[in-house]
Amino acid sequence: MNITIHQVRDLALKILGLICVLKLVLNVARAAHLATLVNGSTYPGNAASEMWSEVAVTVFYLLATYFLLFRTQYLLGLIWRDSETDLESLSAPRIATAEFWVRLIGVYFLIWSIADLASVIWQWLPGFRRDPSFTSDFTIINTLRSGVMLLLSIVCVRWPDAPFRLFRPVPQSDEEMPSL
Amino acid sequence: MTTDIHLIRDATLKGFGLYCLAYAVVAMLSQTVPLLLTLDLPLVAWAASLFVNLSYAALGYLCVFRTHTITRAFWREEETETMQTPLSTLTVVVSLVGVYFLIHTAGLVMYFAWEARHPRVYSVATLIGTIAALAFALSLVRQAGPLARFIQKRG
């Protein structure tokens, strides 16, 4: 494997830059939506201040995108001060298996669903119900969603080959399935 | 097996692009189409949702099917022989994107199934759209091999 850690860092920062492009798009859409609400009376919040806040975040993402995608070497120098010619080879056998990545996806949803469950579970407690007609429905919906995601994430963490066995992917003729 | 940085870049960009494409399809099915059916919502809300999804789809298309254009723009290097080497790991990348959206949409189906107890145009359309998105995620896992071959030919 003739890959240097420097190249991997460079790639990771560029992928982060592409994620910033998506965040930028989301913020532009939100700012445009809020701009149409500034003179309206139906919006419950302060549309103008929220719009300017979205514009500020958009400018931040614009700068982040530029630096991450086109000034990556500058950022690499700022974050990691080791030599650019450091040719330390990347040997990470654990990340070279599909099971590792399925577990990682499982852990991501595990954290997400536990946090979500924690945020709705207090509403099951009678003392915290301010408006039972509203909160019961909302609580049931969110508990169901988080519960299903929690269950599936546990399956992914505990049995990482389960998605491949359960859904029997059609293998390519020249390769076996789960190894990168 | 010799792994080159060009192959890793190719796999990573294609994986990221697949995520963007799958996100666009899932969001289109579970948000944008149901929003269009709910006529009392302002048009700008629907347009903003469509704009975001089309942007995801455009970036996904570039990363998956125009990977060399992206790599040439970011890494100004000579194209080497290894960049043309078929990528054997793409099947797994497609499967992983499928697993991610499978968990995500399974949660959404439960959410909208409960909401559709009081049938309205929006709740029923969202439930149908989310089930379609779940089927799409499932097909990513099931058909990862043929999809990877198709992407490799086109990208």
GROMACS .gro file of C-alpha atoms in nm:
model
  335
    1MET     CA    1   0.000   0.000   0.000
    2ASN     CA    2   0.188   0.308  -0.118
    3ILE     CA    3  -0.018   0.573   0.055
    4THR     CA    4   0.117   0.836   0.289
    5ILE     CA    5  -0.066   0.970   0.591
    6HIS     CA    6  -0.029   1.317   0.436
    7GLN     CA    7  -0.236   1.211   0.132
    8VAL     CA    8  -0.505   1.062   0.353
    9ARG     CA    9  -0.530   1.383   0.558
   10ASP     CA   10  -0.550   1.582   0.237
   11LEU     CA   11  -0.833   1.361   0.111
   12ALA     CA   12  -1.021   1.385   0.443
   13LEU     CA   13  -1.006   1.765   0.439
   14LYS     CA   14  -1.128   1.778   0.080
   15ILE     CA   15  -1.425   1.552   0.164
   16LEU     CA   16  -1.500   1.788   0.454
   17GLY     CA   17  -1.487   2.070   0.198
   18LEU     CA   18  -1.748   1.892  -0.015
   19ILE     CA   19  -1.969   1.850   0.293
   20CYS     CA   20  -1.934   2.228   0.344
   21VAL     CA   21  -2.063   2.278  -0.014
   22LEU     CA   22  -2.380   2.090   0.087
   23LYS     CA   23  -2.414   2.292   0.409
   24LEU     CA   24  -2.369   2.607   0.202
   25VAL     CA   25  -2.656   2.505  -0.027
   26LEU     CA   26  -2.880   2.433   0.274
   27ASN     CA   27  -2.807   2.772   0.427
   28VAL     CA   28  -2.864   2.960   0.102
   29ALA     CA   29  -3.204   2.788   0.071
   30ARG     CA   30  -3.293   2.872   0.433
   31ALA     CA   31  -3.181   3.234   0.394
   32ALA     CA   32  -3.386   3.269   0.073
   33HIS     CA   33  -3.690   3.118   0.246
   34LEU     CA   34  -3.654   3.354   0.542
   35ALA     CA   35  -3.606   3.653   0.308
   36THR     CA   36  -3.957   3.595   0.172
   37LEU     CA   37  -4.098   3.599   0.528
   38VAL     CA   38  -3.935   3.926   0.644
   39ASN     CA   39  -4.235   4.145   0.558
   40GLY     CA   40  -4.498   3.885   0.642
   41SER     CA   41  -4.693   3.876   0.965
   42THR     CA   42  -4.750   3.500   0.988
   43TYR     CA   43  -4.398   3.397   1.087
   44PRO     CA   44  -4.378   3.354   1.467
   45GLY     CA   45  -4.006   3.442   1.500
   46ASN     CA   46  -3.794   3.735   1.391
   47ALA     CA   47  -3.744   3.651   1.023
   48ALA     CA   48  -3.499   3.937   0.955
   49SER     CA   49  -3.258   3.848   1.233
   50GLU     CA   50  -3.277   3.479   1.150
   51MET     CA   51  -3.211   3.556   0.784
   52TRP     CA   52  -2.897   3.759   0.867
   53SER     CA   53  -2.781   3.482   1.095
   54GLU     CA   54  -2.819   3.235   0.804
   55VAL     CA   55  -2.629   3.475   0.576
   56ALA     CA   56  -2.343   3.490   0.830
   57VAL     CA   57  -2.330   3.110   0.849
   58THR     CA   58  -2.337   3.097   0.467
   59VAL     CA   59  -2.032   3.326   0.448
   60PHE     CA   60  -1.855   3.102   0.700
   61TYR     CA   61  -1.928   2.792   0.491
   62LEU     CA   62  -1.814   2.974   0.177
   63LEU     CA   63  -1.476   3.049   0.336
   64ALA     CA   64  -1.448   2.697   0.482
   65THR     CA   65  -1.525   2.547   0.140
   66TYR     CA   66  -1.261   2.760  -0.032
   67PHE     CA   67  -0.989   2.679   0.220
   68LEU     CA   68  -1.074   2.309   0.250
   69LEU     CA   69  -1.094   2.247  -0.124
   70PHE     CA   70  -0.840   2.485  -0.273
   71ARG     CA   71  -0.603   2.577   0.011
   72THR     CA   72  -0.576   2.231   0.163
   73GLN     CA   73  -0.197   2.234   0.187
   74TYR     CA   74  -0.211   2.555   0.391
   75LEU     CA   75  -0.458   2.397   0.635
   76LEU     CA   76  -0.255   2.076   0.653
   77GLY     CA   77   0.049   2.284   0.749
   78LEU     CA   78  -0.155   2.461   1.019
   79ILE     CA   79  -0.307   2.147   1.170
   80TRP     CA   80  -0.020   1.897   1.137
   81ARG     CA   81   0.323   2.043   1.169
   82ASP     CA   82   0.515   1.733   1.061
   83SER     CA   83   0.709   1.727   0.738
   84GLU     CA   84   0.520   1.699   0.410
   85THR     CA   85   0.765   1.436   0.296
   86ASP     CA   86   0.679   1.214   0.590
   87LEU     CA   87   0.614   0.892   0.404
   88GLU     CA   88   0.483   0.695   0.696
   89SER     CA   89   0.272   0.425   0.535
   90LEU     CA   90  -0.084   0.379   0.645
   91SER     CA   91  -0.138   0.032   0.773
   92ALA     CA   92  -0.483  -0.001   0.915
   93PRO     CA   93  -0.613  -0.352   0.850
   94ARG     CA   94  -0.921  -0.300   1.067
   95ILE     CA   95  -1.062  -0.030   0.843
   96ALA     CA   96  -1.020  -0.254   0.541
   97THR     CA   97  -1.327  -0.465   0.623
   98ALA     CA   98  -1.691  -0.397   0.545
   99GLU     CA   99  -1.780  -0.508   0.900
  100PHE     CA  100  -1.580  -0.218   1.042
  101TRP     CA  101  -1.780   0.033   0.839
  102VAL     CA  102  -2.116  -0.130   0.918
  103ARG     CA  103  -2.022  -0.111   1.289
  104LEU     CA  104  -1.929   0.255   1.242
  105ILE     CA  105  -2.268   0.331   1.083
  106GLY     CA  106  -2.428   0.138   1.371
  107VAL     CA  107  -2.242   0.342   1.632
  108TYR     CA  108  -2.341   0.665   1.456
  109PHE     CA  109  -2.712   0.575   1.469
  110LEU     CA  110  -2.675   0.431   1.820
  111ILE     CA  111  -2.553   0.766   1.953
  112TRP     CA  112  -2.813   0.954   1.747
  113SER     CA  113  -3.109   0.739   1.859
  114ILE     CA  114  -3.006   0.724   2.226
  115ALA     CA  115  -2.980   1.105   2.230
  116ASP     CA  116  -3.318   1.130   2.057
  117LEU     CA  117  -3.479   0.882   2.296
  118ALA     CA  118  -3.335   1.069   2.593
  119SER     CA  119  -3.487   1.392   2.466
  120VAL     CA  120  -3.840   1.245   2.436
  121ILE     CA  121  -3.845   0.998   2.721
  122TRP     CA  122  -3.904   1.261   2.986
  123GLN     CA  123  -4.236   1.337   2.820
  124TRP     CA  124  -4.361   0.993   2.923
  125LEU     CA  125  -4.337   1.104   3.284
  126PRO     CA  126  -4.678   1.234   3.401
  127GLY     CA  127  -4.535   1.533   3.587
  128PHE     CA  128  -4.375   1.674   3.275
  129ARG     CA  129  -4.681   1.662   3.048
  130ARG     CA  130  -4.790   2.019   2.995
  131ASP     CA  131  -5.031   1.948   2.713
  132PRO     CA  132  -5.116   1.574   2.712
  133SER     CA  133  -5.313   1.585   2.386
  134PHE     CA  134  -5.010   1.719   2.201
  135THR     CA  135  -4.719   1.558   2.381
  136SER     CA  136  -4.858   1.203   2.386
  137ASP     CA  137  -4.881   1.189   2.006
  138PHE     CA  138  -4.547   1.359   1.957
  139THR     CA  139  -4.383   1.136   2.217
  140ILE     CA  140  -4.520   0.814   2.068
  141ILE     CA  141  -4.406   0.909   1.716
  142ASN     CA  142  -4.054   1.001   1.826
  143THR     CA  143  -4.019   0.702   2.056
  144LEU     CA  144  -4.122   0.468   1.774
  145ARG     CA  145  -3.877   0.624   1.528
  146SER     CA  146  -3.586   0.629   1.772
  147GLY     CA  147  -3.670   0.279   1.896
  148VAL     CA  148  -3.656   0.130   1.545
  149MET     CA  149  -3.329   0.309   1.472
  150LEU     CA  150  -3.184   0.200   1.806
  151LEU     CA  151  -3.279  -0.161   1.732
  152LEU     CA  152  -3.125  -0.156   1.384
  153SER     CA  153  -2.810   0.017   1.507
  154ILE     CA  154  -2.765  -0.249   1.777
  155VAL     CA  155  -2.797  -0.516   1.505
  156CYS     CA  156  -2.528  -0.338   1.299
  157VAL     CA  157  -2.291  -0.307   1.596
  158ARG     CA  158  -2.347  -0.657   1.732
  159TRP     CA  159  -2.383  -0.851   1.403
  160PRO     CA  160  -2.213  -0.638   1.136
  161ASP     CA  161  -2.251  -0.904   0.867
  162ALA     CA  162  -2.629  -0.921   0.924
  163PRO     CA  163  -2.726  -0.664   0.653
  164PHE     CA  164  -2.533  -0.863   0.393
  165ARG     CA  165  -2.672  -1.199   0.506
  166LEU     CA  166  -3.027  -1.074   0.555
  167PHE     CA  167  -3.068  -0.901   0.221
  168ARG     CA  168  -2.842  -1.134   0.020
  169PRO     CA  169  -2.672  -0.884  -0.210
  170VAL     CA  170  -2.614  -0.996  -0.567
  171PRO     CA  171  -2.235  -1.053  -0.578
  172GLN     CA  172  -2.017  -0.949  -0.868
  173SER     CA  173  -1.886  -1.242  -1.063
  174ASP     CA  174  -1.519  -1.158  -0.997
  175GLU     CA  175  -1.533  -1.078  -0.627
  176GLU     CA  176  -1.661  -1.193  -0.294
  177MET     CA  177  -1.874  -0.959  -0.092
  178PRO     CA  178  -1.769  -0.797   0.230
  179SER     CA  179  -1.407  -0.692   0.215
  180LEU     CA  180  -1.263  -0.364   0.103
  181MET     CA  181  -0.313  -0.617  -0.401
  182THR     CA  182  -0.156  -0.279  -0.468
  183THR     CA  183  -0.359   0.013  -0.343
  184ASP     CA  184  -0.280   0.354  -0.482
  185ILE     CA  185  -0.391   0.694  -0.350
  186HIS     CA  186  -0.578   0.751  -0.678
  187LEU     CA  187  -0.792   0.445  -0.610
  188ILE     CA  188  -0.860   0.559  -0.255
  189ARG     CA  189  -0.958   0.905  -0.379
  190ASP     CA  190  -1.178   0.749  -0.645
  191ALA     CA  191  -1.352   0.519  -0.395
  192THR     CA  192  -1.399   0.796  -0.139
  193LEU     CA  193  -1.537   1.046  -0.390
  194LYS     CA  194  -1.769   0.785  -0.540
  195GLY     CA  195  -1.887   0.682  -0.193
  196PHE     CA  196  -1.952   1.045  -0.100
  197GLY     CA  197  -2.129   1.101  -0.433
  198LEU     CA  198  -2.347   0.796  -0.378
  199TYR     CA  199  -2.442   0.930  -0.037
  200CYS     CA  200  -2.544   1.262  -0.199
  201LEU     CA  201  -2.747   1.089  -0.471
  202ALA     CA  202  -2.919   0.858  -0.223
  203TYR     CA  203  -2.991   1.155   0.006
  204ALA     CA  204  -3.145   1.345  -0.288
  205VAL     CA  205  -3.370   1.049  -0.380
  206VAL     CA  206  -3.476   0.984  -0.018
  207ALA     CA  207  -3.544   1.354   0.051
  208MET     CA  208  -3.730   1.394  -0.277
  209LEU     CA  209  -3.955   1.097  -0.196
  210SER     CA  210  -4.012   1.176   0.170
  211GLN     CA  211  -4.023   1.560   0.166
  212THR     CA  212  -4.038   1.740  -0.168
  213VAL     CA  213  -4.310   1.536  -0.341
  214PRO     CA  214  -4.541   1.531  -0.033
  215LEU     CA  215  -4.482   1.907   0.009
  216LEU     CA  216  -4.594   1.961  -0.351
  217LEU     CA  217  -4.917   1.772  -0.280
  218THR     CA  218  -4.989   1.994   0.020
  219LEU     CA  219  -5.117   2.292  -0.170
  220ASP     CA  220  -5.165   2.519   0.131
  221LEU     CA  221  -4.789   2.546   0.190
  222PRO     CA  222  -4.608   2.845   0.040
  223LEU     CA  223  -4.442   2.779  -0.294
  224VAL     CA  224  -4.110   2.911  -0.167
  225ALA     CA  225  -4.088   2.629   0.091
  226TRP     CA  226  -4.128   2.373  -0.184
  227ALA     CA  227  -3.882   2.558  -0.413
  228ALA     CA  228  -3.619   2.572  -0.135
  229SER     CA  229  -3.659   2.199  -0.072
  230LEU     CA  230  -3.629   2.124  -0.447
  231PHE     CA  231  -3.322   2.349  -0.478
  232VAL     CA  232  -3.144   2.166  -0.194
  233ASN     CA  233  -3.226   1.823  -0.335
  234LEU     CA  234  -3.119   1.916  -0.688
  235SER     CA  235  -2.791   2.053  -0.549
  236TYR     CA  236  -2.729   1.725  -0.366
  237ALA     CA  237  -2.811   1.535  -0.687
  238ALA     CA  238  -2.578   1.755  -0.898
  239LEU     CA  239  -2.286   1.715  -0.657
  240GLY     CA  240  -2.358   1.341  -0.633
  241TYR     CA  241  -2.363   1.308  -1.011
  242LEU     CA  242  -2.028   1.489  -1.042
  243CYS     CA  243  -1.865   1.276  -0.772
  244VAL     CA  244  -1.999   0.942  -0.900
  245PHE     CA  245  -1.998   0.980  -1.277
  246ARG     CA  246  -1.747   1.262  -1.332
  247THR     CA  247  -1.495   1.158  -1.069
  248HIS     CA  248  -1.196   1.238  -1.289
  249THR     CA  249  -1.318   1.595  -1.342
  250ILE     CA  250  -1.333   1.640  -0.964
  251THR     CA  251  -0.993   1.480  -0.900
  252ARG     CA  252  -0.834   1.690  -1.174
  253ALA     CA  253  -0.985   2.006  -1.022
  254PHE     CA  254  -0.865   1.930  -0.667
  255TRP     CA  255  -0.539   1.745  -0.731
  256ARG     CA  256  -0.362   1.896  -1.026
  257GLU     CA  257  -0.161   1.590  -1.114
  258GLU     CA  258  -0.094   1.395  -1.427
  259GLU     CA  259  -0.344   1.118  -1.485
  260THR     CA  260  -0.172   0.789  -1.413
  261GLU     CA  261  -0.241   0.438  -1.521
  262THR     CA  262  -0.375   0.344  -1.179
  263MET     CA  263  -0.658   0.599  -1.216
  264GLN     CA  264  -0.800   0.379  -1.492
  265THR     CA  265  -0.778   0.060  -1.286
  266PRO     CA  266  -1.121  -0.094  -1.213
  267LEU     CA  267  -1.217  -0.051  -0.853
  268SER     CA  268  -1.308  -0.378  -0.683
  269THR     CA  269  -1.426  -0.218  -0.359
  270LEU     CA  270  -1.715  -0.021  -0.504
  271THR     CA  271  -1.970  -0.297  -0.433
  272VAL     CA  272  -1.902  -0.262  -0.062
  273VAL     CA  273  -1.923   0.119  -0.080
  274VAL     CA  274  -2.267   0.096  -0.248
  275SER     CA  275  -2.382  -0.157   0.016
  276LEU     CA  276  -2.265   0.068   0.300
  277VAL     CA  277  -2.454   0.369   0.162
  278GLY     CA  278  -2.759   0.139   0.139
  279VAL     CA  279  -2.721   0.025   0.502
  280TYR     CA  280  -2.696   0.387   0.618
  281PHE     CA  281  -3.018   0.490   0.443
  282LEU     CA  282  -3.189   0.165   0.541
  283ILE     CA  283  -3.161   0.255   0.911
  284HIS     CA  284  -3.247   0.620   0.844
  285THR     CA  285  -3.560   0.548   0.638
  286ALA     CA  286  -3.679   0.263   0.866
  287GLY     CA  287  -3.703   0.522   1.145
  288LEU     CA  288  -3.888   0.763   0.915
  289VAL     CA  289  -4.138   0.495   0.806
  290MET     CA  290  -4.230   0.430   1.170
  291TYR     CA  291  -4.265   0.803   1.227
  292PHE     CA  292  -4.497   0.867   0.930
  293ALA     CA  293  -4.688   0.539   0.972
  294TRP     CA  294  -4.800   0.660   1.313
  295GLU     CA  295  -4.884   1.005   1.176
  296ALA     CA  296  -5.090   0.853   0.892
  297ARG     CA  297  -5.341   0.720   1.146
  298HIS     CA  298  -5.521   1.049   1.077
  299PRO     CA  299  -5.522   1.029   0.696
  300ARG     CA  300  -5.450   1.358   0.526
  301VAL     CA  301  -5.299   1.414   0.183
  302TYR     CA  302  -4.965   1.510   0.335
  303SER     CA  303  -4.937   1.226   0.586
  304VAL     CA  304  -5.038   0.955   0.337
  305ALA     CA  305  -4.812   1.095   0.062
  306THR     CA  306  -4.521   1.116   0.306
  307LEU     CA  307  -4.575   0.760   0.423
  308ILE     CA  308  -4.584   0.629   0.063
  309GLY     CA  309  -4.276   0.836  -0.026
  310THR     CA  310  -4.086   0.712   0.279
  311ILE     CA  311  -4.173   0.348   0.204
  312ALA     CA  312  -4.045   0.403  -0.152
  313ALA     CA  313  -3.726   0.551  -0.004
  314LEU     CA  314  -3.688   0.244   0.220
  315ALA     CA  315  -3.729   0.018  -0.085
  316PHE     CA  316  -3.468   0.225  -0.265
  317ALA     CA  317  -3.221   0.185   0.025
  318LEU     CA  318  -3.290  -0.187   0.030
  319SER     CA  319  -3.224  -0.212  -0.343
  320LEU     CA  320  -2.888  -0.036  -0.289
  321VAL     CA  321  -2.787  -0.319  -0.056
  322ARG     CA  322  -2.939  -0.593  -0.271
  323GLN     CA  323  -2.818  -0.467  -0.609
  324ALA     CA  324  -2.480  -0.334  -0.495
  325GLY     CA  325  -2.288  -0.553  -0.743
  326PRO     CA  326  -2.470  -0.452  -1.064
  327LEU     CA  327  -2.482  -0.088  -0.950
  328ALA     CA  328  -2.108  -0.086  -0.881
  329ARG     CA  329  -2.042  -0.229  -1.228
  330PHE     CA  330  -2.264   0.037  -1.385
  331ILE     CA  331  -2.091   0.318  -1.195
  332GLN     CA  332  -1.749   0.182  -1.285
  333LYS     CA  333  -1.839   0.178  -1.653
  334ARG     CA  334  -1.983   0.532  -1.651
  335GLY     CA  335  -1.753   0.698  -1.397
   0.00000   0.00000   0.00000
